[in-house]
Each structure stands twice: as C-alpha cells, then as structure tokens.
Amino acid sequence: MAPDSSAPDPALPPWEQMLRALLGDQADEAIAEMRARGIDPEALGAAGSLPTDPAAMQQVLAQVQQLFASGDDQPVNWQMAHDLARQQAAQGGDPSLTPAQSRQVLDALSVAELWLDAATELPPSAAPARAWSRAEWVEATLPTWRTLTEPVASSLSSALVDALGGRIGDDNALGLPPGGLPGGLEPGQLLRRLGSAVFGLQVGQAAGTLSRDVFGTTDIGLPLLDVPAPALVAANLDAFAEGLDAPAEEVRLFLALREAAATRLFTHVPWLRSHLLAAVEAYARGIEIDVDQLEEAVGSIDPTDAQELQRALSGGVFSPQTTPEQQSALARLETALALVEGWVDEVSATAALPHLPHAVALREMIRRRRAAGGPAEQTFANLVGLELRPRRLRDAAALWARIASDGGVAARDAVWDHPDLMPTAEDLDDPAGYAARRAQAAGESADLDRALAEILGEDPPTAP
C-alpha cells in the first residue's frame, strides 16, 4: 500500500507535524515567514504540551485534521472531550470489573438501602444499582457535563472571535495568502473551531481526571444521571480505602450509604434535579464577557495556536467576569448545593452510626475532602466560573439535624416537598430560629389566603 502523502512525516518534530497538519501545502511558506518575523516555531513544543510518543502524536494530528475538515462549529468539541476523558480514565489501568468486585459494590449498596430505611422517609430508587469502571462512569456522566459547560463555552467562543478575529484577518500573523487559513476557513470559523477544541480538551481532561477520583454519581452535589440510580466506581473505593485505619468493607459501606441517600433524594424530589441544573445553566448563560479585558489579556497570544490558547484557559485568562446579579445567583445556588449535601451528610451519618465503628471519622474525612476540592474541579471552575462544592455543608447538616430534632424525620424530609419550602441562607446562619421563621411565614400565608377568600366571597380556609 502506498504511504499517505498528505500525512506529516513522523520523523519530523511534533511542532512541525502539528503545523503541517494545520496548514497543509502552505506550511513551508508559513514556517519561513514566522522565522523571518523572529518567531521560533519550535516554541510550540518547548513546554512539553505536545506528545512525543509517535502513536499519541498521530492521534492528536488525526483530531486536528478532523477538526478543520468538520463543518461543525459547536461550542465544545465533544468527540475530542470524550476521547480524552476515556484516555485519562484509563491511565494507570482501568480493567473491567471482576464478578467479585461487582458483587462487593452491589452488596454494599443493598445493605446501605436497608440501613437508610431507618434514617429517612424517602424510599429507595427503583433503578437497579450499578458497579462501574472509570470508563463506564465517563460514558454515563458526560452528557450532564455538556449541559453544565456549553452555555459558557458558547459565550466565550463569541468573545474570542470578537477579541482575536481581526488579528488573523487584518494582521495576517502567519503571512498567509488570501483564503490561506487552515481548511480554507474564515477567521471567525477558525477561532470557533480552535475554541471548540480547547474546551473539548479542558472538559475531557477534567472529566477523565474526575473519573479517577469520584466514588459515584452524586459526589459533587449535582445528579450526573438523567435517571437517578445508585452507582459506585469500584477501583476508586478501593484506592480511597487503602491506608485508612477503617476496614475496606466499612469504607465501602459508608460511601454506599452516601450514594444511596443522594439517589433517594434526587429520585423522590422530582423538581430537584431540574432546579439545580437550571440554576447552573442560568448562572452560566447570564455571565457577561468583558471583551476589552479579554483583548488585553490575549494581546501576546498567537490566535492560531490551540496549545497556547489551552494554557491561557488553564490559567484563567478567559475566566468570565460575574455581574452583581450573577453573584446573587451564585449565592442561591451555593445554598441549594449545601442543602443537598448537608441532607446527604446528616442522613447517611444517622444510618451509619449504629453499624459502623468508624462512622464519625469517615464522615469528617469526606467533609474535608469536599471542602478542599481538587484539580479537576478547579478546571471546571475555570470553564464555567463556578466551584461545584458546598461552602456551607456543616451549617446545612446542622440545620437538617435541628429540624429532625424538633419535628422528627418526617418533618425534615417533608421540607423537600416544594422548592418554596427550602431553607435560606438566613436559616443556615441561625438553625435554631428556623422553626419560628417557618411558623411566621405560614401565618402570613394563612392571612393572605383569608383575605383572598373574603375578596372572592368564598369561605375562609380552615386551619390544618
């Protein structure tokens, strides 16, 4: 079979393979022009951002060529995100689960459901429990990451075109002839596809990294499945249990309690998932991009260098600037996330205490882990301007414990009956005053109902 003459010579340095994949027949002229202008093209690979392994380099080149051949200008290159996430998940090995591993996870979730029956009024999910590899976690959760990241990616893509589009078309930094951009694209199309690739790399890197760190589908406080179901990543449970004083089986049971409790909540509070995801989307959609600041920040960036754009994104150069309205929306969202995780924390601890000797220590360890976050969560924070971790988990857990102490488990769980009943930031500040404020609000609502009944000539409602 004759060699593919269009493919860059694998003996060339990675930076030159990349440029030739991007520029095709015009690569020689562009490289000569860059050197004539004092630009060293070898700097593209100097930071070690391009792979040196020939097989890995060919994968990158194939992605680049596919990117510019595609007519799709979506905000995030999801094929690239998917492929990179799978690669990251497989680092260090990600074999399929053995029957014994699956049985350990499923048994733990089964026992957790039994213990939770004594700690909450919410029944188990009807969906079957699952034991996953890291790759299976990526496949199942990536659609939700799309919902979370695309609104901001779209806004930033438009801002990127506004800030840099003129520099390619007017300044012609590479000295290319008219119509000589990669793939014959217009400057705006080129930047959108570069931005799409950059976001794809960022999301894929973060999702893949998270797949090696999460325990299940609810670790970040948001439900990552369209249909809630308890699921645990067996390898991550085993890795977390290594080196702890508690037996691995006890650790597995404690984490199963948290996953099963959160799944019950998202299953039987039908408005909660859409409420949280809509809040994230509204926050992201309302972010305003300061184009002037963006132009200043990227003044020294080569607009055709996807690797340089990726490093800029990683450093927060393109981080969106939030408005006062967005700060208010963020505060409401953080309160909701804290209430979800506070409920899970309190309910799972209540269920664990009679059975697990290390329940208190494990609860504290998980609290600190969630408060600290990790590099993958920080990547998502850079992308969407939002840290998906509860800042007030302890306050929320204390509030739920107080509600249960005052009115019982049924009263605590009944708060989830409607979003209007949800506690506020004021309630997190003063859990002891929650009952009095709720009674006052109920009295004011009853007064309003009576007034409306008088106006409409109806019988006033009777007290419950």
Short mmCIF file of C-alpha atoms in Angstrom, two decimals:
data_model
loop_
_atom_site.label_atom_id
_atom_site.label_comp_id
_atom_site.label_asym_id
_atom_site.label_seq_id
_atom_site.Cartn_x
_atom_site.Cartn_y
_atom_site.Cartn_z
CA MET A 1 0.00 0.00 0.00
CA ALA A 2 1.40 3.42 -0.90
CA PRO A 3 2.06 5.78 2.02
CA ASP A 4 -0.34 8.63 2.64
CA SER A 5 1.39 11.62 1.09
CA SER A 6 -0.88 14.02 2.95
CA ALA A 7 0.23 12.81 6.37
CA PRO A 8 3.15 14.68 8.02
CA ASP A 9 6.42 12.77 8.22
CA PRO A 10 6.51 11.07 11.66
CA ALA A 11 10.27 11.71 11.78
CA LEU A 12 9.62 15.47 11.99
CA PRO A 13 9.49 17.22 15.39
CA PRO A 14 5.99 17.27 16.94
CA TRP A 15 5.63 21.04 16.48
CA GLU A 16 6.33 20.75 12.75
CA GLN A 17 3.94 17.82 12.35
CA MET A 18 1.25 19.93 14.01
CA LEU A 19 1.85 22.95 11.76
CA ARG A 20 1.88 20.81 8.63
CA ALA A 21 -1.35 19.14 9.70
CA LEU A 22 -2.88 22.58 10.19
CA LEU A 23 -1.52 24.39 7.13
CA GLY A 24 -1.04 21.66 4.52
CA ASP A 25 0.77 22.81 1.38
CA GLN A 26 1.25 26.31 2.79
CA ALA A 27 3.25 25.09 5.80
CA ASP A 28 6.69 25.78 4.27
CA GLU A 29 5.80 29.38 3.45
CA ALA A 30 4.21 29.95 6.87
CA ILE A 31 7.18 28.49 8.78
CA ALA A 32 9.62 30.60 6.75
CA GLU A 33 7.51 33.71 7.37
CA MET A 34 7.38 33.01 11.12
CA ARG A 35 11.15 32.69 11.31
CA ALA A 36 11.60 35.85 9.22
CA ARG A 37 9.45 37.71 11.76
CA GLY A 38 11.57 36.41 14.64
CA ILE A 39 9.02 33.81 15.77
CA ASP A 40 10.55 30.48 16.73
CA PRO A 41 8.08 27.73 15.74
CA GLU A 42 9.98 25.24 17.89
CA ALA A 43 8.48 27.07 20.90
CA LEU A 44 5.22 25.26 20.13
CA GLY A 45 6.70 22.10 21.61
CA ALA A 46 9.13 23.59 24.10
CA ALA A 47 6.68 23.47 27.01
CA GLY A 48 6.15 19.74 26.57
CA SER A 49 2.50 20.21 25.69
CA LEU A 50 2.71 18.07 22.54
CA PRO A 51 3.14 14.32 22.90
CA THR A 52 6.45 12.73 21.93
CA ASP A 53 5.08 9.21 21.61
CA PRO A 54 4.55 8.57 17.85
CA ALA A 55 1.20 6.79 18.33
CA ALA A 56 -0.12 9.54 20.61
CA MET A 57 1.09 12.20 18.17
CA GLN A 58 -0.75 10.54 15.31
CA GLN A 59 -3.96 10.60 17.40
CA VAL A 60 -3.51 14.34 18.01
CA LEU A 61 -2.89 15.00 14.31
CA ALA A 62 -5.94 12.98 13.33
CA GLN A 63 -8.04 15.05 15.76
CA VAL A 64 -6.62 18.30 14.34
CA GLN A 65 -7.29 17.30 10.75
CA GLN A 66 -10.79 16.15 11.61
CA LEU A 67 -11.41 19.41 13.46
CA PHE A 68 -10.74 21.55 10.41
CA ALA A 69 -12.41 19.18 7.99
CA SER A 70 -15.63 19.24 10.00
CA GLY A 71 -18.32 21.76 9.26
CA ASP A 72 -19.49 21.71 12.87
CA ASP A 73 -18.95 24.91 14.87
CA GLN A 74 -20.37 23.60 18.17
CA PRO A 75 -19.06 25.41 21.31
CA VAL A 76 -17.27 22.28 22.60
CA ASN A 77 -15.69 19.55 20.50
CA TRP A 78 -17.41 16.69 22.28
CA GLN A 79 -15.72 13.94 20.33
CA MET A 80 -12.38 15.30 21.48
CA ALA A 81 -13.69 15.66 25.04
CA HIS A 82 -14.98 12.09 25.02
CA ASP A 83 -11.77 10.60 23.62
CA LEU A 84 -9.52 12.48 26.03
CA ALA A 85 -11.73 11.65 29.01
CA ARG A 86 -11.52 7.97 28.13
CA GLN A 87 -7.74 8.22 27.79
CA GLN A 88 -7.45 9.94 31.17
CA ALA A 89 -9.72 7.37 32.79
CA ALA A 90 -7.51 4.57 31.51
CA GLN A 91 -4.28 6.00 32.91
CA GLY A 92 -2.76 3.51 35.30
CA GLY A 93 -5.15 0.85 34.08
CA ASP A 94 -8.93 0.56 34.10
CA PRO A 95 -9.78 -3.10 33.62
CA SER A 96 -13.33 -4.36 33.54
CA LEU A 97 -14.68 -5.28 36.96
CA THR A 98 -14.38 -8.87 38.08
CA PRO A 99 -17.54 -10.63 39.30
CA ALA A 100 -16.16 -10.41 42.84
CA GLN A 101 -15.65 -6.63 42.60
CA SER A 102 -19.15 -6.11 41.24
CA ARG A 103 -20.64 -8.25 43.97
CA GLN A 104 -18.82 -6.28 46.70
CA VAL A 105 -20.23 -2.99 45.41
CA LEU A 106 -23.75 -4.28 44.85
CA ASP A 107 -23.84 -5.94 48.27
CA ALA A 108 -22.72 -2.70 49.91
CA LEU A 109 -25.45 -0.74 48.15
CA SER A 110 -28.05 -3.34 49.12
CA VAL A 111 -27.08 -3.15 52.81
CA ALA A 112 -27.00 0.65 52.62
CA GLU A 113 -30.61 0.72 51.43
CA LEU A 114 -31.68 -1.38 54.41
CA TRP A 115 -29.93 0.91 56.89
CA LEU A 116 -31.33 4.04 55.22
CA ASP A 117 -34.90 2.81 55.71
CA ALA A 118 -34.47 3.66 59.40
CA ALA A 119 -32.99 7.11 58.71
CA THR A 120 -35.28 8.67 56.10
CA GLU A 121 -38.88 8.60 54.92
CA LEU A 122 -37.76 8.68 51.28
CA PRO A 123 -37.92 5.18 49.73
CA PRO A 124 -35.17 3.55 47.65
CA SER A 125 -34.81 4.26 43.95
CA ALA A 126 -36.46 1.74 41.65
CA ALA A 127 -33.45 1.86 39.33
CA PRO A 128 -31.00 -1.05 39.64
CA ALA A 129 -27.73 -0.48 41.48
CA ARG A 130 -24.57 -0.48 39.38
CA ALA A 131 -20.87 -1.20 39.82
CA TRP A 132 -18.73 0.70 37.31
CA SER A 133 -15.28 1.01 35.91
CA ARG A 134 -13.92 4.53 35.39
CA ALA A 135 -14.64 4.36 31.67
CA GLU A 136 -18.27 3.46 32.39
CA TRP A 137 -18.53 6.49 34.68
CA VAL A 138 -17.27 8.74 31.86
CA GLU A 139 -19.75 7.32 29.35
CA ALA A 140 -22.68 7.70 31.75
CA THR A 141 -21.97 11.22 33.04
CA LEU A 142 -20.51 13.12 30.07
CA PRO A 143 -23.96 14.22 28.78
CA THR A 144 -24.55 16.17 32.00
CA TRP A 145 -21.17 17.87 31.74
CA ARG A 146 -22.36 19.02 28.33
CA THR A 147 -25.35 20.71 29.96
CA LEU A 148 -23.08 22.37 32.51
CA THR A 149 -20.35 23.68 30.21
CA GLU A 150 -21.89 24.54 26.84
CA PRO A 151 -23.60 27.84 27.84
CA VAL A 152 -20.34 29.42 28.99
CA ALA A 153 -18.35 27.83 26.16
CA SER A 154 -20.71 29.47 23.67
CA SER A 155 -20.35 32.90 25.30
CA LEU A 156 -16.58 32.65 25.47
CA SER A 157 -16.34 31.43 21.88
CA SER A 158 -18.17 34.53 20.68
CA ALA A 159 -15.97 36.76 22.82
CA LEU A 160 -12.86 35.05 21.48
CA VAL A 161 -13.93 35.77 17.90
CA ASP A 162 -14.64 39.42 18.76
CA ALA A 163 -11.29 39.83 20.51
CA LEU A 164 -8.98 37.98 18.12
CA GLY A 165 -10.77 37.59 14.81
CA GLY A 166 -9.43 40.85 13.42
CA ARG A 167 -5.85 39.97 14.28
CA ILE A 168 -5.88 36.97 11.97
CA GLY A 169 -7.72 38.64 9.11
CA ASP A 170 -6.09 42.08 9.31
CA ASP A 171 -2.61 41.47 10.65
CA ASN A 172 -2.26 38.06 8.94
CA ALA A 173 0.19 36.98 11.60
CA LEU A 174 1.27 33.91 9.63
CA GLY A 175 1.74 35.78 6.35
CA LEU A 176 -0.68 33.55 4.50
CA PRO A 177 -2.24 34.50 1.17
CA PRO A 178 -5.97 35.30 0.99
CA GLY A 179 -8.05 32.23 1.80
CA GLY A 180 -4.94 30.58 3.19
CA LEU A 181 -6.19 29.81 6.69
CA PRO A 182 -6.33 26.12 7.67
CA GLY A 183 -9.06 24.30 5.80
CA GLY A 184 -9.91 27.45 3.84
CA LEU A 185 -11.79 28.78 6.88
CA GLU A 186 -12.74 32.34 7.63
CA PRO A 187 -11.03 33.85 10.71
CA GLY A 188 -14.18 33.57 12.81
CA GLN A 189 -14.65 29.93 11.88
CA LEU A 190 -11.02 29.15 12.66
CA LEU A 191 -11.28 30.70 16.12
CA ARG A 192 -14.57 29.00 16.88
CA ARG A 193 -13.10 25.63 15.99
CA LEU A 194 -9.92 26.32 17.93
CA GLY A 195 -12.03 27.40 20.89
CA SER A 196 -14.18 24.30 20.47
CA ALA A 197 -11.06 22.13 20.51
CA VAL A 198 -9.65 23.93 23.54
CA PHE A 199 -12.87 23.49 25.51
CA GLY A 200 -13.05 19.88 24.40
CA LEU A 201 -9.55 19.30 25.74
CA GLN A 202 -10.37 21.06 29.00
CA VAL A 203 -13.66 19.23 29.61
CA GLY A 204 -12.16 15.89 28.61
CA GLN A 205 -9.17 16.40 30.89
CA ALA A 206 -11.38 17.34 33.82
CA ALA A 207 -13.96 14.58 33.30
CA GLY A 208 -11.25 11.98 32.88
CA THR A 209 -9.44 13.17 35.99
CA LEU A 210 -12.68 13.15 37.96
CA SER A 211 -13.34 9.58 36.86
CA ARG A 212 -10.25 8.52 38.83
CA ASP A 213 -11.36 10.46 41.91
CA VAL A 214 -15.15 10.21 42.35
CA PHE A 215 -16.94 7.45 44.23
CA GLY A 216 -20.28 7.58 42.42
CA THR A 217 -22.68 9.84 40.54
CA THR A 218 -23.54 12.39 43.25
CA ASP A 219 -20.16 13.39 44.72
CA ILE A 220 -20.35 17.00 43.53
CA GLY A 221 -23.89 17.62 44.77
CA LEU A 222 -25.39 17.56 41.28
CA PRO A 223 -27.07 14.44 39.86
CA LEU A 224 -24.98 13.32 36.89
CA LEU A 225 -27.52 10.84 35.51
CA ASP A 226 -30.77 11.67 33.72
CA VAL A 227 -32.47 8.87 35.65
CA PRO A 228 -31.00 8.67 39.18
CA ALA A 229 -29.55 5.27 40.08
CA PRO A 230 -27.05 4.30 42.78
CA ALA A 231 -23.67 3.56 41.20
CA LEU A 232 -20.14 3.30 42.56
CA VAL A 233 -16.72 3.19 40.87
CA ALA A 234 -15.15 0.10 42.41
CA ALA A 235 -11.49 0.98 41.77
CA ASN A 236 -11.85 4.41 43.37
CA LEU A 237 -13.45 2.96 46.50
CA ASP A 238 -10.57 0.52 46.88
CA ALA A 239 -7.96 3.25 46.30
CA PHE A 240 -9.59 5.52 48.89
CA ALA A 241 -9.72 2.74 51.48
CA GLU A 242 -6.00 1.97 51.13
CA GLY A 243 -4.02 3.30 54.06
CA LEU A 244 -7.07 4.12 56.22
CA ASP A 245 -7.47 2.68 59.69
CA ALA A 246 -11.02 1.55 58.87
CA PRO A 247 -11.51 -1.81 57.11
CA ALA A 248 -12.14 -1.60 53.36
CA GLU A 249 -15.59 -3.14 53.78
CA GLU A 250 -16.59 -0.45 56.28
CA VAL A 251 -15.36 2.31 53.98
CA ARG A 252 -17.31 0.77 51.11
CA LEU A 253 -20.49 0.65 53.18
CA PHE A 254 -20.14 4.26 54.31
CA LEU A 255 -19.66 5.52 50.75
CA ALA A 256 -22.55 3.34 49.59
CA LEU A 257 -24.77 5.00 52.21
CA ARG A 258 -23.94 8.44 50.82
CA GLU A 259 -24.56 7.41 47.22
CA ALA A 260 -27.83 5.64 48.05
CA ALA A 261 -29.07 8.54 50.20
CA ALA A 262 -28.39 11.10 47.46
CA THR A 263 -30.06 8.85 44.87
CA ARG A 264 -33.18 8.59 47.05
CA LEU A 265 -33.29 12.37 47.29
CA PHE A 266 -32.96 13.01 43.55
CA THR A 267 -35.40 10.20 42.73
CA HIS A 268 -38.24 11.21 45.03
CA VAL A 269 -37.89 15.01 44.87
CA PRO A 270 -38.80 15.33 41.17
CA TRP A 271 -38.19 19.06 40.91
CA LEU A 272 -34.69 18.99 42.46
CA ARG A 273 -32.54 17.84 39.54
CA SER A 274 -34.04 20.30 37.07
CA HIS A 275 -33.94 23.02 39.73
CA LEU A 276 -30.20 22.61 40.28
CA LEU A 277 -29.20 22.18 36.64
CA ALA A 278 -31.39 25.11 35.59
CA ALA A 279 -29.72 27.25 38.25
CA VAL A 280 -26.28 26.33 36.91
CA GLU A 281 -27.37 26.99 33.33
CA ALA A 282 -28.99 30.32 34.21
CA TYR A 283 -25.87 31.38 36.07
CA ALA A 284 -23.67 30.44 33.13
CA ARG A 285 -25.96 31.95 30.48
CA GLY A 286 -26.09 35.26 32.31
CA ILE A 287 -22.34 35.70 32.59
CA GLU A 288 -21.12 38.79 30.76
CA ILE A 289 -17.78 38.60 28.97
CA ASP A 290 -15.60 41.70 29.28
CA VAL A 291 -14.28 41.80 25.72
CA ASP A 292 -11.92 44.73 26.44
CA GLN A 293 -10.28 42.81 29.27
CA LEU A 294 -10.13 39.71 27.09
CA GLU A 295 -8.39 41.62 24.30
CA GLU A 296 -5.85 42.97 26.79
CA ALA A 297 -5.27 39.54 28.30
CA VAL A 298 -4.62 37.82 24.97
CA GLY A 299 -2.53 40.58 23.42
CA SER A 300 0.56 38.37 23.32
CA ILE A 301 -1.19 35.11 22.36
CA ASP A 302 -0.85 33.59 18.89
CA PRO A 303 -4.52 33.24 17.91
CA THR A 304 -3.84 30.18 15.71
CA ASP A 305 -2.02 28.20 18.43
CA ALA A 306 -4.50 25.87 20.16
CA GLN A 307 -1.86 24.81 22.67
CA GLU A 308 -1.26 28.41 23.74
CA LEU A 309 -4.98 29.06 23.99
CA GLN A 310 -5.33 25.93 26.15
CA ARG A 311 -2.60 27.12 28.53
CA ALA A 312 -4.32 30.52 28.72
CA LEU A 313 -7.63 28.88 29.58
CA SER A 314 -5.94 26.72 32.22
CA GLY A 315 -4.56 29.86 33.82
CA GLY A 316 -7.94 31.56 33.89
CA VAL A 317 -7.12 34.18 31.24
CA PHE A 318 -10.59 33.72 29.74
CA SER A 319 -12.41 33.38 33.06
CA PRO A 320 -15.76 35.19 32.82
CA GLN A 321 -16.42 38.25 34.92
CA THR A 322 -19.57 37.93 37.01
CA THR A 323 -22.06 40.73 37.49
CA PRO A 324 -23.72 41.59 40.83
CA GLU A 325 -26.79 39.72 39.61
CA GLN A 326 -24.67 36.66 38.93
CA GLN A 327 -23.10 36.91 42.37
CA SER A 328 -26.59 36.81 43.85
CA ALA A 329 -27.50 33.82 41.68
CA LEU A 330 -24.29 32.11 42.74
CA ALA A 331 -25.14 32.61 46.41
CA ARG A 332 -28.56 30.99 45.88
CA LEU A 333 -27.00 28.09 44.00
CA GLU A 334 -24.37 27.53 46.68
CA THR A 335 -27.12 27.46 49.31
CA ALA A 336 -29.01 24.82 47.32
CA LEU A 337 -25.87 22.69 46.88
CA ALA A 338 -25.14 22.98 50.59
CA LEU A 339 -28.68 21.89 51.48
CA VAL A 340 -28.42 18.82 49.23
CA GLU A 341 -25.06 17.73 50.57
CA GLY A 342 -25.97 18.66 54.14
CA TRP A 343 -29.03 16.40 53.97
CA VAL A 344 -26.98 13.54 52.50
CA ASP A 345 -24.31 14.06 55.15
CA GLU A 346 -26.81 14.02 58.03
CA VAL A 347 -28.95 11.13 56.78
CA SER A 348 -26.03 8.87 55.85
CA ALA A 349 -24.30 9.55 59.18
CA THR A 350 -27.52 8.78 61.08
CA ALA A 351 -27.82 5.48 59.21
CA ALA A 352 -24.13 4.60 59.70
CA LEU A 353 -23.66 5.34 63.41
CA PRO A 354 -25.42 2.22 64.77
CA HIS A 355 -23.46 -0.08 62.45
CA LEU A 356 -20.02 1.33 61.55
CA PRO A 357 -17.41 1.92 64.31
CA HIS A 358 -15.50 4.47 62.18
CA ALA A 359 -18.58 6.39 61.00
CA VAL A 360 -17.63 9.66 62.76
CA ALA A 361 -14.08 9.65 61.39
CA LEU A 362 -15.22 8.76 57.88
CA ARG A 363 -17.85 11.50 57.96
CA GLU A 364 -15.24 14.10 58.88
CA MET A 365 -12.84 12.84 56.22
CA ILE A 366 -15.48 13.16 53.50
CA ARG A 367 -16.42 16.64 54.72
CA ARG A 368 -12.83 17.83 54.45
CA ARG A 369 -12.39 16.18 51.07
CA ARG A 370 -15.43 18.00 49.67
CA ALA A 371 -14.37 21.32 51.17
CA ALA A 372 -10.90 21.11 49.61
CA GLY A 373 -11.99 20.10 46.11
CA GLY A 374 -9.33 19.04 43.63
CA PRO A 375 -7.58 19.94 40.36
CA ALA A 376 -10.36 18.57 38.17
CA GLU A 377 -12.99 20.63 40.00
CA GLN A 378 -10.76 23.69 39.62
CA THR A 379 -10.63 23.09 35.86
CA PHE A 380 -14.43 23.17 35.73
CA ALA A 381 -14.39 26.30 37.88
CA ASN A 382 -12.18 27.97 35.25
CA LEU A 383 -14.51 26.82 32.48
CA VAL A 384 -17.88 27.75 33.94
CA GLY A 385 -16.89 30.27 36.61
CA LEU A 386 -18.44 28.04 39.26
CA GLU A 387 -17.00 25.89 42.02
CA LEU A 388 -19.24 22.85 42.41
CA ARG A 389 -18.62 22.27 46.08
CA PRO A 390 -20.68 23.27 49.11
CA ARG A 391 -19.13 26.03 51.18
CA ARG A 392 -21.66 25.62 53.99
CA LEU A 393 -22.03 21.86 54.26
CA ARG A 394 -21.56 21.83 58.04
CA ASP A 395 -24.13 24.58 58.56
CA ALA A 396 -26.63 22.75 56.35
CA ALA A 397 -26.08 19.43 58.16
CA ALA A 398 -26.63 21.19 61.50
CA LEU A 399 -29.87 22.70 60.17
CA TRP A 400 -31.23 19.34 59.00
CA ALA A 401 -30.30 17.79 62.34
CA ARG A 402 -32.17 20.59 64.16
CA ILE A 403 -35.29 20.17 62.02
CA ALA A 404 -35.29 16.42 62.71
CA SER A 405 -34.75 17.05 66.42
CA ASP A 406 -37.68 19.49 66.57
CA GLY A 407 -40.18 17.70 64.32
CA GLY A 408 -38.84 14.24 63.56
CA VAL A 409 -37.53 12.58 60.42
CA ALA A 410 -40.82 13.02 58.57
CA ALA A 411 -40.78 16.79 59.16
CA ARG A 412 -37.19 17.02 57.97
CA ASP A 413 -37.88 15.14 54.75
CA ALA A 414 -41.15 17.00 54.11
CA VAL A 415 -39.16 20.20 53.57
CA TRP A 416 -38.31 18.82 50.11
CA ASP A 417 -41.99 18.72 49.12
CA HIS A 418 -41.77 22.06 47.28
CA PRO A 419 -38.96 24.49 46.40
CA ASP A 420 -40.79 27.29 48.25
CA LEU A 421 -40.24 25.39 51.49
CA MET A 422 -36.48 25.23 51.11
CA PRO A 423 -34.37 26.84 53.85
CA THR A 424 -32.47 30.01 53.01
CA ALA A 425 -29.01 31.34 53.77
CA GLU A 426 -30.54 33.00 56.84
CA ASP A 427 -31.60 29.58 58.07
CA LEU A 428 -28.05 28.30 57.64
CA ASP A 429 -26.85 31.25 59.73
CA ASP A 430 -29.37 30.53 62.50
CA PRO A 431 -30.65 26.92 62.52
CA ALA A 432 -32.25 27.38 65.94
CA GLY A 433 -34.58 30.08 64.57
CA TYR A 434 -35.73 28.08 61.55
CA ALA A 435 -38.93 26.75 63.18
CA ALA A 436 -40.03 30.22 64.33
CA ARG A 437 -39.40 31.76 60.90
CA ARG A 438 -41.27 28.93 59.19
CA ALA A 439 -44.24 29.34 61.57
CA GLN A 440 -44.29 33.10 60.91
CA ALA A 441 -44.22 32.53 57.13
CA ALA A 442 -47.06 30.01 57.42
CA GLY A 443 -49.11 32.51 59.44
CA GLU A 444 -48.57 35.25 56.85
CA SER A 445 -49.61 32.86 54.09
CA ALA A 446 -52.78 31.92 56.00
CA ASP A 447 -53.64 35.62 56.46
CA LEU A 448 -53.24 36.17 52.72
CA ASP A 449 -55.47 33.18 51.93
CA ARG A 450 -58.20 34.53 54.22
CA ALA A 451 -58.01 37.97 52.64
CA LEU A 452 -58.31 36.49 49.15
CA ALA A 453 -61.28 34.36 50.25
CA GLU A 454 -63.08 37.46 51.54
CA ILE A 455 -62.46 39.31 48.29
CA LEU A 456 -63.76 36.37 46.23
CA GLY A 457 -66.70 35.76 48.53
CA GLU A 458 -65.53 32.26 49.43
CA ASP A 459 -65.42 30.51 52.75
CA PRO A 460 -62.11 31.15 54.52
CA PRO A 461 -59.76 28.15 54.58
CA THR A 462 -59.71 26.17 57.77
CA ALA A 463 -56.52 25.68 59.72
CA PRO A 464 -54.83 22.31 59.14
#
